[in-house]
Short mmCIF file of C-alpha atoms (C1' of nucleotides) in Angstrom, two decimals:
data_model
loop_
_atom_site.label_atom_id
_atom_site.label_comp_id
_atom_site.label_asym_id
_atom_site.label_seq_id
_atom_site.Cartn_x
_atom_site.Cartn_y
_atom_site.Cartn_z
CA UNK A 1 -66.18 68.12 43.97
CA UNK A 2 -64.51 67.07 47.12
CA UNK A 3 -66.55 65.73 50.44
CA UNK A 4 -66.94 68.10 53.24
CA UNK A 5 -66.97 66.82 56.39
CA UNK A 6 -70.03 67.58 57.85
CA UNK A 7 -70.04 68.38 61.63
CA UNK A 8 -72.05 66.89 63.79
CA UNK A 9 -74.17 68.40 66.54
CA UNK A 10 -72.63 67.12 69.52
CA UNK A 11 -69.28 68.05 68.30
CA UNK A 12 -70.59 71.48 67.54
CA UNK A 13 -72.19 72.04 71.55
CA UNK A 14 -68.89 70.25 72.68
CA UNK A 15 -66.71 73.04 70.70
CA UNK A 16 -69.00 75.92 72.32
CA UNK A 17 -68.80 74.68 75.69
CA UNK A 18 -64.51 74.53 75.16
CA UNK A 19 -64.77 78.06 74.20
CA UNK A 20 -67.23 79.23 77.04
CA UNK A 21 -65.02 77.47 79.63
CA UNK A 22 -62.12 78.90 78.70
CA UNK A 23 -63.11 82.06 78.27
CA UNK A 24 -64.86 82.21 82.03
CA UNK A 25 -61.30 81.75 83.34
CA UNK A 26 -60.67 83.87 86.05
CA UNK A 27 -57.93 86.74 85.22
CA UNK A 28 -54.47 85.56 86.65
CA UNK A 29 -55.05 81.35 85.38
CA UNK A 30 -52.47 80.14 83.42
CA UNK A 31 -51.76 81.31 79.85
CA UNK A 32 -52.24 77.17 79.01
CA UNK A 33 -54.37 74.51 79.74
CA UNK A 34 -54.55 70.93 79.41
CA UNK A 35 -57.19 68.69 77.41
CA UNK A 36 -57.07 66.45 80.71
CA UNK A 37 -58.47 70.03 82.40
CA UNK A 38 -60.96 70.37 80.23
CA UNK A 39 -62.04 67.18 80.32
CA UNK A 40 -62.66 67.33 84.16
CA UNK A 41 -64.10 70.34 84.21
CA UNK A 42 -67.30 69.47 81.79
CA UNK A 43 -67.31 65.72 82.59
CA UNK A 44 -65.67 64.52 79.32
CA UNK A 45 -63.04 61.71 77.91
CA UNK A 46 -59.57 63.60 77.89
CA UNK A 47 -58.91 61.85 74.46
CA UNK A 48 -62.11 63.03 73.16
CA UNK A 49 -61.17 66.77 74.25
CA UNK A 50 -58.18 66.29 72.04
CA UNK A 51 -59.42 64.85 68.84
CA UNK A 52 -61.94 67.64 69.04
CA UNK A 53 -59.58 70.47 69.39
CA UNK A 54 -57.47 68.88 66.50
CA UNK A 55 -60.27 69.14 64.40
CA UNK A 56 -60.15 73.30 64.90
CA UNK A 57 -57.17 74.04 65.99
CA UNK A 58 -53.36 74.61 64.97
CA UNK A 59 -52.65 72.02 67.74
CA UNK A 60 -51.59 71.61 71.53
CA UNK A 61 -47.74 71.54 72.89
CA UNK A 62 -46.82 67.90 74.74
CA UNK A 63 -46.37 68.60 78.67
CA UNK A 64 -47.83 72.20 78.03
CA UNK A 65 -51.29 71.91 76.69
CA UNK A 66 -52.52 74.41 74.88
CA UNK A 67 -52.22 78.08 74.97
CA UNK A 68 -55.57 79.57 75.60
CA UNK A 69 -55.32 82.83 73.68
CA UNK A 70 -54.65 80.74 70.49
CA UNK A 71 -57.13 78.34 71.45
CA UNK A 72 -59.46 80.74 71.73
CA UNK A 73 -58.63 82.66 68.68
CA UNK A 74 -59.23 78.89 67.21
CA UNK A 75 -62.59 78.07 68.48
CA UNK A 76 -64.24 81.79 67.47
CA UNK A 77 -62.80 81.32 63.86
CA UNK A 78 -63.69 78.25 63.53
CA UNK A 79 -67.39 78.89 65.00
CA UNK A 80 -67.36 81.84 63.33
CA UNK A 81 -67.95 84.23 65.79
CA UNK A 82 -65.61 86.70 64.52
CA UNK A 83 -67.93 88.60 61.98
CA UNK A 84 -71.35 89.06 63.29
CA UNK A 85 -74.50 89.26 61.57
CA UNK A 86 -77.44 91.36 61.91
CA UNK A 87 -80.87 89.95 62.72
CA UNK A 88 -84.42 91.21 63.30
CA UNK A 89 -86.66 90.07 66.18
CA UNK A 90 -90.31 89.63 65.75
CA UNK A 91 -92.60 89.92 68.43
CA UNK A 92 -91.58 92.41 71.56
CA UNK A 93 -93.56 90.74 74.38
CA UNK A 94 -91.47 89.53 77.67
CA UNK A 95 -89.72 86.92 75.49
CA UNK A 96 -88.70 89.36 72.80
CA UNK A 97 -87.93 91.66 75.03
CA UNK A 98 -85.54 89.05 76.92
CA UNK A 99 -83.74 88.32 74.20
CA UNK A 100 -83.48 91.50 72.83
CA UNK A 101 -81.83 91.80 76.58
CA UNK A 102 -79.30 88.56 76.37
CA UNK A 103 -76.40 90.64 76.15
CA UNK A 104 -74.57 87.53 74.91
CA UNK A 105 -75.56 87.17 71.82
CA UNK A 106 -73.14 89.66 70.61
CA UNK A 107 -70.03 87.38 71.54
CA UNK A 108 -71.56 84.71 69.44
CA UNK A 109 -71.98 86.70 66.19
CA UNK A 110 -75.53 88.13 66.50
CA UNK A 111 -76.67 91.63 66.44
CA UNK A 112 -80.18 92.29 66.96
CA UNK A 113 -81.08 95.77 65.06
CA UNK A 114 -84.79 96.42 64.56
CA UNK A 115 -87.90 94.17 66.39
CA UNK A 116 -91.23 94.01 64.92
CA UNK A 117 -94.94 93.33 67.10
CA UNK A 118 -98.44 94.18 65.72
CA UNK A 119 -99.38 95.45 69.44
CA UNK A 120 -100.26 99.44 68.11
CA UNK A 121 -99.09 100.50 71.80
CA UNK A 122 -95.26 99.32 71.41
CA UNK A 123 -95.03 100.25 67.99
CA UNK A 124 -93.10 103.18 67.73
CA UNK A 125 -91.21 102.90 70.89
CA UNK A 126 -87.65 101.47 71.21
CA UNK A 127 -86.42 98.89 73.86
CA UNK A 128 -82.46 98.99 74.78
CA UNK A 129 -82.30 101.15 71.71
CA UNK A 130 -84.01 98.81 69.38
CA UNK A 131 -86.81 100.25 67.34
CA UNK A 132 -90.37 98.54 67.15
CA UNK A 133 -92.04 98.56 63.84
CA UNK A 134 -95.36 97.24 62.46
CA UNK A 135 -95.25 94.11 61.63
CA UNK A 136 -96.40 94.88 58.48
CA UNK A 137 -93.01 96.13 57.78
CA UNK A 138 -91.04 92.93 57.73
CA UNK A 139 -90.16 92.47 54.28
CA UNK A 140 -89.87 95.70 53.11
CA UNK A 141 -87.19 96.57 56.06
CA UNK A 142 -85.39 93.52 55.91
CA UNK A 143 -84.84 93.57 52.48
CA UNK A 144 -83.62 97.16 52.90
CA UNK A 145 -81.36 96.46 55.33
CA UNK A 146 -80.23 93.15 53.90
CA UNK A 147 -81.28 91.16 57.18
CA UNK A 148 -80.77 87.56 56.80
CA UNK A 149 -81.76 86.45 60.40
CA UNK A 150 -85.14 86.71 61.98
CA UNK A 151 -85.86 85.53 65.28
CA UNK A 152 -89.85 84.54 65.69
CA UNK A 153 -90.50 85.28 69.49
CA UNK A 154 -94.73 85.39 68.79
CA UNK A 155 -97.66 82.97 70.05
CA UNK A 156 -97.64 80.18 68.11
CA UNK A 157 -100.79 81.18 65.77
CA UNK A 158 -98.91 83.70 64.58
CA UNK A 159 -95.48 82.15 64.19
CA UNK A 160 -96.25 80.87 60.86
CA UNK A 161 -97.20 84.25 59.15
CA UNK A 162 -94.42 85.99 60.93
CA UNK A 163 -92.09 83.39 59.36
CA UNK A 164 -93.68 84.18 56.03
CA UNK A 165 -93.55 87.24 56.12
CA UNK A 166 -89.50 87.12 56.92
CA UNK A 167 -88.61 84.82 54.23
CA UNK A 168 -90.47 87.55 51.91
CA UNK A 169 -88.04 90.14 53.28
CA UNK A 170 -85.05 87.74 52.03
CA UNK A 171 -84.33 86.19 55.20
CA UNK A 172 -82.75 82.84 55.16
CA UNK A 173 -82.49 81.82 58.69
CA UNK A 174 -85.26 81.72 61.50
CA UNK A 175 -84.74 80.80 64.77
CA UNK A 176 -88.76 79.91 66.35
CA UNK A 177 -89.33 80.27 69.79
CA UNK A 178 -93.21 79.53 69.35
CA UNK A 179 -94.26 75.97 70.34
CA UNK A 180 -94.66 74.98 66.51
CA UNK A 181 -92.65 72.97 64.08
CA UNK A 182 -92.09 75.46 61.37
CA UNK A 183 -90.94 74.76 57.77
CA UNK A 184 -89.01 76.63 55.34
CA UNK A 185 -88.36 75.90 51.35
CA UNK A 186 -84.72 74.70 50.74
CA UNK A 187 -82.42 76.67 50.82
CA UNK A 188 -83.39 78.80 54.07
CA UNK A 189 -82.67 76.83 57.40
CA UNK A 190 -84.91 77.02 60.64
CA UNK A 191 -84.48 76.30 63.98
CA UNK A 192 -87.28 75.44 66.01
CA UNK A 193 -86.06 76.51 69.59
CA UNK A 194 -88.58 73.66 71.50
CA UNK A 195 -88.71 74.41 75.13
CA UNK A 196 -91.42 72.38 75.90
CA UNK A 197 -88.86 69.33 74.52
CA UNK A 198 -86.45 70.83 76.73
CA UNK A 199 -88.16 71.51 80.06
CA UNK A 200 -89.60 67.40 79.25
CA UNK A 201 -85.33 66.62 79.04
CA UNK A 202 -85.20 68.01 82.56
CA UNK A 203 -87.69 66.54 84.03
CA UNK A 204 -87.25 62.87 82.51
CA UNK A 205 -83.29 62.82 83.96
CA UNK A 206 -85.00 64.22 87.26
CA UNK A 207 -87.57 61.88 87.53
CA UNK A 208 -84.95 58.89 86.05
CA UNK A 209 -82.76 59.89 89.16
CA UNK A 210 -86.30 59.32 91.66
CA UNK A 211 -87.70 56.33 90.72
CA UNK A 212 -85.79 54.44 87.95
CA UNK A 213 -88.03 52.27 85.69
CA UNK A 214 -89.18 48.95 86.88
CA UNK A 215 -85.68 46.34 85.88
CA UNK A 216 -86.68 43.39 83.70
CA UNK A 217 -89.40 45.26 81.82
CA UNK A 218 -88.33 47.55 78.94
CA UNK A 219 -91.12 50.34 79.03
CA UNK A 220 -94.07 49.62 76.75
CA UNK A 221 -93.49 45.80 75.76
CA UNK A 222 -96.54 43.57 75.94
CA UNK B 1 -79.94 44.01 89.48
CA UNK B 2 -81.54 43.67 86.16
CA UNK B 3 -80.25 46.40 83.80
CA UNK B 4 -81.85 49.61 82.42
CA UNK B 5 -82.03 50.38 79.29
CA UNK B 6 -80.50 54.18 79.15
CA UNK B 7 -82.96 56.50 76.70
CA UNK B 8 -81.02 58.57 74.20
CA UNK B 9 -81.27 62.38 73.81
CA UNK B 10 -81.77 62.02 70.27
CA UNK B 11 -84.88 59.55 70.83
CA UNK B 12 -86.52 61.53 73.28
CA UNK B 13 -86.34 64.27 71.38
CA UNK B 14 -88.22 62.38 68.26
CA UNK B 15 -90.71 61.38 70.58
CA UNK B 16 -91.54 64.68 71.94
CA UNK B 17 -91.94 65.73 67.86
CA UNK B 18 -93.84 62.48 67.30
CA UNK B 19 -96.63 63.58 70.12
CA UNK B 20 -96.47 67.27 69.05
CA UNK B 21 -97.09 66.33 65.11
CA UNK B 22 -100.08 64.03 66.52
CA UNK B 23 -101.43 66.64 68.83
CA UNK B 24 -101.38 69.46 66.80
CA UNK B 25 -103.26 67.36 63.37
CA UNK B 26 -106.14 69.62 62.30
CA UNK B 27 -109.58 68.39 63.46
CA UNK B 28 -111.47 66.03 61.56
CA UNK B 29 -108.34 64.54 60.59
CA UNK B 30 -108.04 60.71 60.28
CA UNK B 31 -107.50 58.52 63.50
CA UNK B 32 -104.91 56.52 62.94
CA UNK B 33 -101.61 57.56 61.51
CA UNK B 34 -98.58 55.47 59.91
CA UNK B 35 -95.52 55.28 60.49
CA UNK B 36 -94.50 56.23 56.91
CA UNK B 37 -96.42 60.05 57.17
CA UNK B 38 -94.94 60.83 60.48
CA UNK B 39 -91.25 60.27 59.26
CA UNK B 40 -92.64 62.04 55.92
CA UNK B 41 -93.68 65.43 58.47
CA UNK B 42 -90.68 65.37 60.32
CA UNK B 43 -88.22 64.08 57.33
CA UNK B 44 -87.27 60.96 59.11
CA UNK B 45 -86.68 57.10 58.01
CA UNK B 46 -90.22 55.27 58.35
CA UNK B 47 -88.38 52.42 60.13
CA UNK B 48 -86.57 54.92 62.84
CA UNK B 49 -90.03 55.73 63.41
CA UNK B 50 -91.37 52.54 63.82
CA UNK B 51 -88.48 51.16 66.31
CA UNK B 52 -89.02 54.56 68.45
CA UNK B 53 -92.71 53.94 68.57
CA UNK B 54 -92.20 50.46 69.55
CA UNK B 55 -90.13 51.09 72.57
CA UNK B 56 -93.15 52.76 73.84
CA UNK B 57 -96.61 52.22 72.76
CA UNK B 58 -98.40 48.68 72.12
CA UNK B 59 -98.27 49.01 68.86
CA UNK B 60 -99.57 49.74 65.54
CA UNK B 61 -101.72 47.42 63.26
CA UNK B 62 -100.96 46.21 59.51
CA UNK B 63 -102.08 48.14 56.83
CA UNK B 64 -103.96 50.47 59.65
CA UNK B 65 -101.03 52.12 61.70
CA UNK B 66 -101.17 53.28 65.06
CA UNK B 67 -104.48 54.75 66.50
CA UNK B 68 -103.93 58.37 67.41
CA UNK B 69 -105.71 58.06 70.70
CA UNK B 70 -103.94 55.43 72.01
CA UNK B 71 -100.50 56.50 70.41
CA UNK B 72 -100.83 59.87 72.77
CA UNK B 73 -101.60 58.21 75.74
CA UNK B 74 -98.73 55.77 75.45
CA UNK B 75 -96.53 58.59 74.79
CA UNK B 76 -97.45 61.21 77.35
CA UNK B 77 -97.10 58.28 79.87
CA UNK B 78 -94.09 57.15 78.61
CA UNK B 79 -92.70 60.87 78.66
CA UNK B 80 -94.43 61.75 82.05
CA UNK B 81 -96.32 64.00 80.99
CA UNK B 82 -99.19 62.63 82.61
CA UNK B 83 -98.61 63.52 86.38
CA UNK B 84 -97.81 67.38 86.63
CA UNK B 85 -94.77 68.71 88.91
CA UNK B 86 -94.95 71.72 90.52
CA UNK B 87 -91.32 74.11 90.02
CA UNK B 88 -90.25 77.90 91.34
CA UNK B 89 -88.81 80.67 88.90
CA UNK B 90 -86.05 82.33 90.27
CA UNK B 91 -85.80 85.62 88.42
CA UNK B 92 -89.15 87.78 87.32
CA UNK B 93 -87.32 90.01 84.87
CA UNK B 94 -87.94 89.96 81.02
CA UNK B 95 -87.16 86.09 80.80
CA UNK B 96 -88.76 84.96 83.97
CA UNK B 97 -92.10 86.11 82.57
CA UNK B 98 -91.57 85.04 79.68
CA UNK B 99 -91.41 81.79 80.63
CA UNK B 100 -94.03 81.77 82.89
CA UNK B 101 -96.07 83.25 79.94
CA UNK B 102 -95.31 80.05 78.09
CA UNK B 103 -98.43 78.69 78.45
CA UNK B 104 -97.54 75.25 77.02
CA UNK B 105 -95.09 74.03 80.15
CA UNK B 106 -98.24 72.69 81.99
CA UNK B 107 -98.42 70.37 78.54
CA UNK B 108 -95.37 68.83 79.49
CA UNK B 109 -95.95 68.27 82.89
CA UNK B 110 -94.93 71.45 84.81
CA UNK B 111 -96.66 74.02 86.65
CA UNK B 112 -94.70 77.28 88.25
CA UNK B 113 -96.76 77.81 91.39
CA UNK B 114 -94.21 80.96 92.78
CA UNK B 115 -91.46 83.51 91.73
CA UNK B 116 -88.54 84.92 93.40
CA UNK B 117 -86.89 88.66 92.80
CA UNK B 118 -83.97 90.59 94.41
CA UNK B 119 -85.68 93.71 93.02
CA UNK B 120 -87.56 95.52 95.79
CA UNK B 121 -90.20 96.92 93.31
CA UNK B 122 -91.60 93.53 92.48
CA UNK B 123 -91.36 91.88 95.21
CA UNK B 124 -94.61 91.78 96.73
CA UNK B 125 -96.66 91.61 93.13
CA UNK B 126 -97.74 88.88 91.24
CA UNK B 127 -98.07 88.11 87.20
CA UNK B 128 -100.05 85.99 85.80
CA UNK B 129 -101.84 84.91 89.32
CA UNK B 130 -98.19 84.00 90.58
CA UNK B 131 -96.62 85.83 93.37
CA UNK B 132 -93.14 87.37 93.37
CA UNK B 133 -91.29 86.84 96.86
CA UNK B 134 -88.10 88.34 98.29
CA UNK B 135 -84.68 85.67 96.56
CA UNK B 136 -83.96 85.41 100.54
CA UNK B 137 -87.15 83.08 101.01
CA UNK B 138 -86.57 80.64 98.33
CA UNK B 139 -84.80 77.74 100.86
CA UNK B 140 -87.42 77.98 102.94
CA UNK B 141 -90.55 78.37 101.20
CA UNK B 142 -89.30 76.04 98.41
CA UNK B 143 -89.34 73.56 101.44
CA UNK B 144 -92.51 73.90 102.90
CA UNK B 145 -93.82 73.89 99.48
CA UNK B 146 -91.94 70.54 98.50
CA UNK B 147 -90.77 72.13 95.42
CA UNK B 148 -88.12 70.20 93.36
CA UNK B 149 -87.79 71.92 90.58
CA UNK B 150 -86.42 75.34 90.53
CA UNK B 151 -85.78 77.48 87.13
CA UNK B 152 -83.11 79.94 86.93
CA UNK B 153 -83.91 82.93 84.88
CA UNK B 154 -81.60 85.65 86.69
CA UNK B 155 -78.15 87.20 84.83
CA UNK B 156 -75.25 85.25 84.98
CA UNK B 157 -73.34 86.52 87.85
CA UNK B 158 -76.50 86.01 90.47
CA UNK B 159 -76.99 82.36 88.89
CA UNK B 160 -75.03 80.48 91.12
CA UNK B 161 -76.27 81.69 94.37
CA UNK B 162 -79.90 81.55 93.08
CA UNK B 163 -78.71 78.02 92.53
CA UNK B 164 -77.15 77.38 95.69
CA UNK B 165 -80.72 78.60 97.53
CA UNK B 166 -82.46 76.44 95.94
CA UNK B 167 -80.48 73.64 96.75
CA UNK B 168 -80.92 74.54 100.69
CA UNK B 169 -84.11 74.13 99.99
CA UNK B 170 -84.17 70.89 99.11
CA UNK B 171 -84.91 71.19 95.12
CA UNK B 172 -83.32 68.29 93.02
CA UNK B 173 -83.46 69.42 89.17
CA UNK B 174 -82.58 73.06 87.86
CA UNK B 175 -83.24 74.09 84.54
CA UNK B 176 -80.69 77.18 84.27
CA UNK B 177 -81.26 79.97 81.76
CA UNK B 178 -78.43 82.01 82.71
CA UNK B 179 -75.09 81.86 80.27
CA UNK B 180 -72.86 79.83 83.03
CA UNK B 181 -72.61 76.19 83.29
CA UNK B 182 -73.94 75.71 86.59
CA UNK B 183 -72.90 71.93 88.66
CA UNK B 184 -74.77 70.88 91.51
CA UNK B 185 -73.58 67.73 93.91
CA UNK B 186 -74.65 64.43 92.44
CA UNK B 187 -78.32 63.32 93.67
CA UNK B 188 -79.19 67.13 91.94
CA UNK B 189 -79.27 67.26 88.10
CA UNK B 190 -78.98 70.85 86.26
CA UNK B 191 -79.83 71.55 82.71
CA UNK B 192 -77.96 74.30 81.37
CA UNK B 193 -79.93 76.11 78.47
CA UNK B 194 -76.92 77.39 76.69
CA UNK B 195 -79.03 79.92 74.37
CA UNK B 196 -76.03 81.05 72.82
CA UNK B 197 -75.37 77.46 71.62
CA UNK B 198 -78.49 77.54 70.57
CA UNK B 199 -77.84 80.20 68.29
CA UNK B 200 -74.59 79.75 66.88
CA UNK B 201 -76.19 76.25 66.16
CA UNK B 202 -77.88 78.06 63.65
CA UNK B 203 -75.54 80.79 62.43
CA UNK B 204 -73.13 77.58 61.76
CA UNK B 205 -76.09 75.79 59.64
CA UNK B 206 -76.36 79.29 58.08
CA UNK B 207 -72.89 79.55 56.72
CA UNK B 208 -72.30 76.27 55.71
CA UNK B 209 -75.36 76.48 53.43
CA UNK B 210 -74.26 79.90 52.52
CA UNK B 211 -70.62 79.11 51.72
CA UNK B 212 -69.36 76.17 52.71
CA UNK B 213 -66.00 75.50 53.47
CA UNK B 214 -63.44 74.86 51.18
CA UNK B 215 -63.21 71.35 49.79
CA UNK B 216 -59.71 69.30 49.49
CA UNK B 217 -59.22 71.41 53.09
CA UNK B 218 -60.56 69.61 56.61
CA UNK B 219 -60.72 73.12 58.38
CA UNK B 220 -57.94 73.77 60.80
CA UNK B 221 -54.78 71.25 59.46
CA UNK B 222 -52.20 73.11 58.90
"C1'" DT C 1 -106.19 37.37 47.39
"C1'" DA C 2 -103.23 41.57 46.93
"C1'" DG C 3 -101.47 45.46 48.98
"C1'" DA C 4 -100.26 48.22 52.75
"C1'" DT C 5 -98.04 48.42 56.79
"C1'" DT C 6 -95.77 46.74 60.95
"C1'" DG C 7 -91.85 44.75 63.47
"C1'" DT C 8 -87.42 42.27 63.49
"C1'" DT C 9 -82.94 40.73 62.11
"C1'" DA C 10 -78.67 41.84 60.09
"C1'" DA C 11 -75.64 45.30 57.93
"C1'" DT C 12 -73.85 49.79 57.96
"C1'" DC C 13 -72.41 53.86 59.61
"C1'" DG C 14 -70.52 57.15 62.81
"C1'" DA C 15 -68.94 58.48 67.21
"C1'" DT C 16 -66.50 57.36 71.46
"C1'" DT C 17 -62.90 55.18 73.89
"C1'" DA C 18 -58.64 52.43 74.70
"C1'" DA C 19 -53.97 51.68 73.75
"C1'" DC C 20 -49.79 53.52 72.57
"C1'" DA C 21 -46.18 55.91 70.05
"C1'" DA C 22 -44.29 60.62 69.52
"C1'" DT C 23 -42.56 64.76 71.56
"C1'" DC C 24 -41.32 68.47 74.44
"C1'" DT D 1 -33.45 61.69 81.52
"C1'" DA D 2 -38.24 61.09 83.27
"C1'" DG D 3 -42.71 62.61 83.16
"C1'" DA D 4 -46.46 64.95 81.24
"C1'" DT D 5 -49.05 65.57 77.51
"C1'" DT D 6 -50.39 65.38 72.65
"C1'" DG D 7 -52.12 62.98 68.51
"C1'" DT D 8 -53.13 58.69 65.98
"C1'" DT D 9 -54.50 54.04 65.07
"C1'" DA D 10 -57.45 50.35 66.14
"C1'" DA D 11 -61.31 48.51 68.89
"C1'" DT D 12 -65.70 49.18 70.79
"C1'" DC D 13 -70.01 50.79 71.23
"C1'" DG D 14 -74.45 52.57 69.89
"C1'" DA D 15 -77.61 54.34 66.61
"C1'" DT D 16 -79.45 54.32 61.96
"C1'" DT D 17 -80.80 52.03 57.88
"C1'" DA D 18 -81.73 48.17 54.64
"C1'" DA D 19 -83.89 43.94 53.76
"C1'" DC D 20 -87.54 41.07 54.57
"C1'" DA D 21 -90.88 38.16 56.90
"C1'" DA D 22 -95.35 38.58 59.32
"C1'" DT D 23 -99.99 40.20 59.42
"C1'" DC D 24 -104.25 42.46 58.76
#
DNA sequence: TAGATTGTTAATCGATTAACAATC
DNA sequence: TAGATTGTTAATCGATTAACAATC
């Protein structure tokens, strides 16, 4: 069995953020554009632009760059944003409801098709065209439908059952938004969407920018 | 100018899990903890664990481990998450509530104290005990208020001049929701929540558990 | 004491960057 | 051709892990 190279993170974010800038082009910019562009544009080493984009795609012209409608081709094939899933949402408060309304998430493979809350007033009712079921209903629909997606957009104390309830259904990847560390047997994957770690990300580069710490004393030593 | 030792991404993140695992231990649970059971929680390596915690709390005993108590203090000081900053939504729609729903930001150190709408019909109201103001007030109210931390929860073609406002008023950190990588002069930093990263994150770890790709074949070499 | 556990030093691993040859 | 730009090889840097001594 032969190694695959597994891809790390920060390569991955680096790969979207390629894609997203070049697509946000304004109409009427050049059909090609150089790693050294790119570079500038999100802060990065030029020479790190261009081992990345070897790593995806059929390669860059010398004193041309590369030509964005390949490029771009590239990146969504290799991301794999060119066949889109399906995927349930649980829980149809404001944040459900929010991401039900990203419109984005279709350009990065995800199609959000039914949404689920236990709330007996939104049950029944559809939001942008999505239908809200009982809760109750999560593993019988998404095995019916073949969902392998859920998104978990409840209050924590009921992130776990909602999760449960999901992998029941067949579903083999969750993406949490509650404020809990969930955990899923082997072969399903989760993603624990932390925005409390994230706000905390902001606020240490803010406050690192303020006041930095005190020179001569790494934090915490005795 | 004695030199300052830059934090990683990666470590802050572990010790944002580290202080959630603690915090969120059942009641009546033991008060000291070891190294070896928080790297078992959070599948880490016991010594990672050890090395992060040392770079911030006094330290743990032989054969004890660290003391719960004291291990939360050290980190909530060390993460800031001990003095509380006060930060404006921009944007009351589906995600702006949402946000300020999440009850846990004041956990990390952040209270929202006002929101800011273009739409007319909600301008005027409050949710949640915060009050929704007209967008045009945000430079100067976010001044009078010393606010310095604005959140941007508006669609992506309002994002930069929600940005820009906020700037006027003399906010220094941004935490932007909206798909568009937002950049802000130097002194300012911006987070860009790239949700859609986010997700394809997981749609990538997905696939490659589903199928992964084909060995003998580094994707993209022709 | 013996065993559990911490903290440190050195080795490994992986990712970024620098230097430069190749090419259009 | 000269200059811009790619892609690769080697060096550097930083983060993780292994080994082990110290300590309660």
């Amino acid at each position: 069995m032969a190694e695959v190279k597994p891809i790390s993170i920060m390569l991955y974010k680096r790969l979207l953020s390629y894609l997203r800038l070049i697509k946000q082009r304004p109409p009427g910019s050049p059909d090609n554009i150089s790693s050294a562009v790119i570079a500038q544009a999100l802060g990065l080493n030029d020479v790190q632009v261009r081992k990345d984009l070897a790593s995806v795609s059929s390669g860059g012209k010398p004193k041309i760059g590369y030509i964005t409608k390949d490029l771009i081709a590239d990146l969504e094939h290799f991301l794999g944003h060119d066949n889109c899933s399906e995927a349930v949402m649980v829980g149809a408060g404001n944040l459900g409801r929010a991401l039900i309304s990203y419109e984005n998430f279709e350009n990065y493979g995800l199609k959000i098709i039914a949404a689920f809350d236990n709330d007996p007033g939104v049950v029944g009712t559809t939001f942008k065209g999505i239908d809200i079921f009982s809760a109750e209903r999560i593993p019988d629909l998404c095995r019916r439908l073949k969902i392998h997606i859920g998104i978990i957009a409840v209050p924590a104390a009921s992130a776990q059952e909602a999760c449960d309830l999901l992998l029941e259904g067949g579903v083999v990847a969750v993406w949490n938004f509650a404020p809990v560390n969930l955990k899923v047997p082997d072969p399903a994957v989760v993603r624990n969407e932390d925005m409390g770690a994230a706000l905390a990300l902001l606020m240490k580069s803010l406050k690192e920018k303020m006041d930095p710490p005190e020179p001569g004393h790494p934090p915490g030593r005795r």
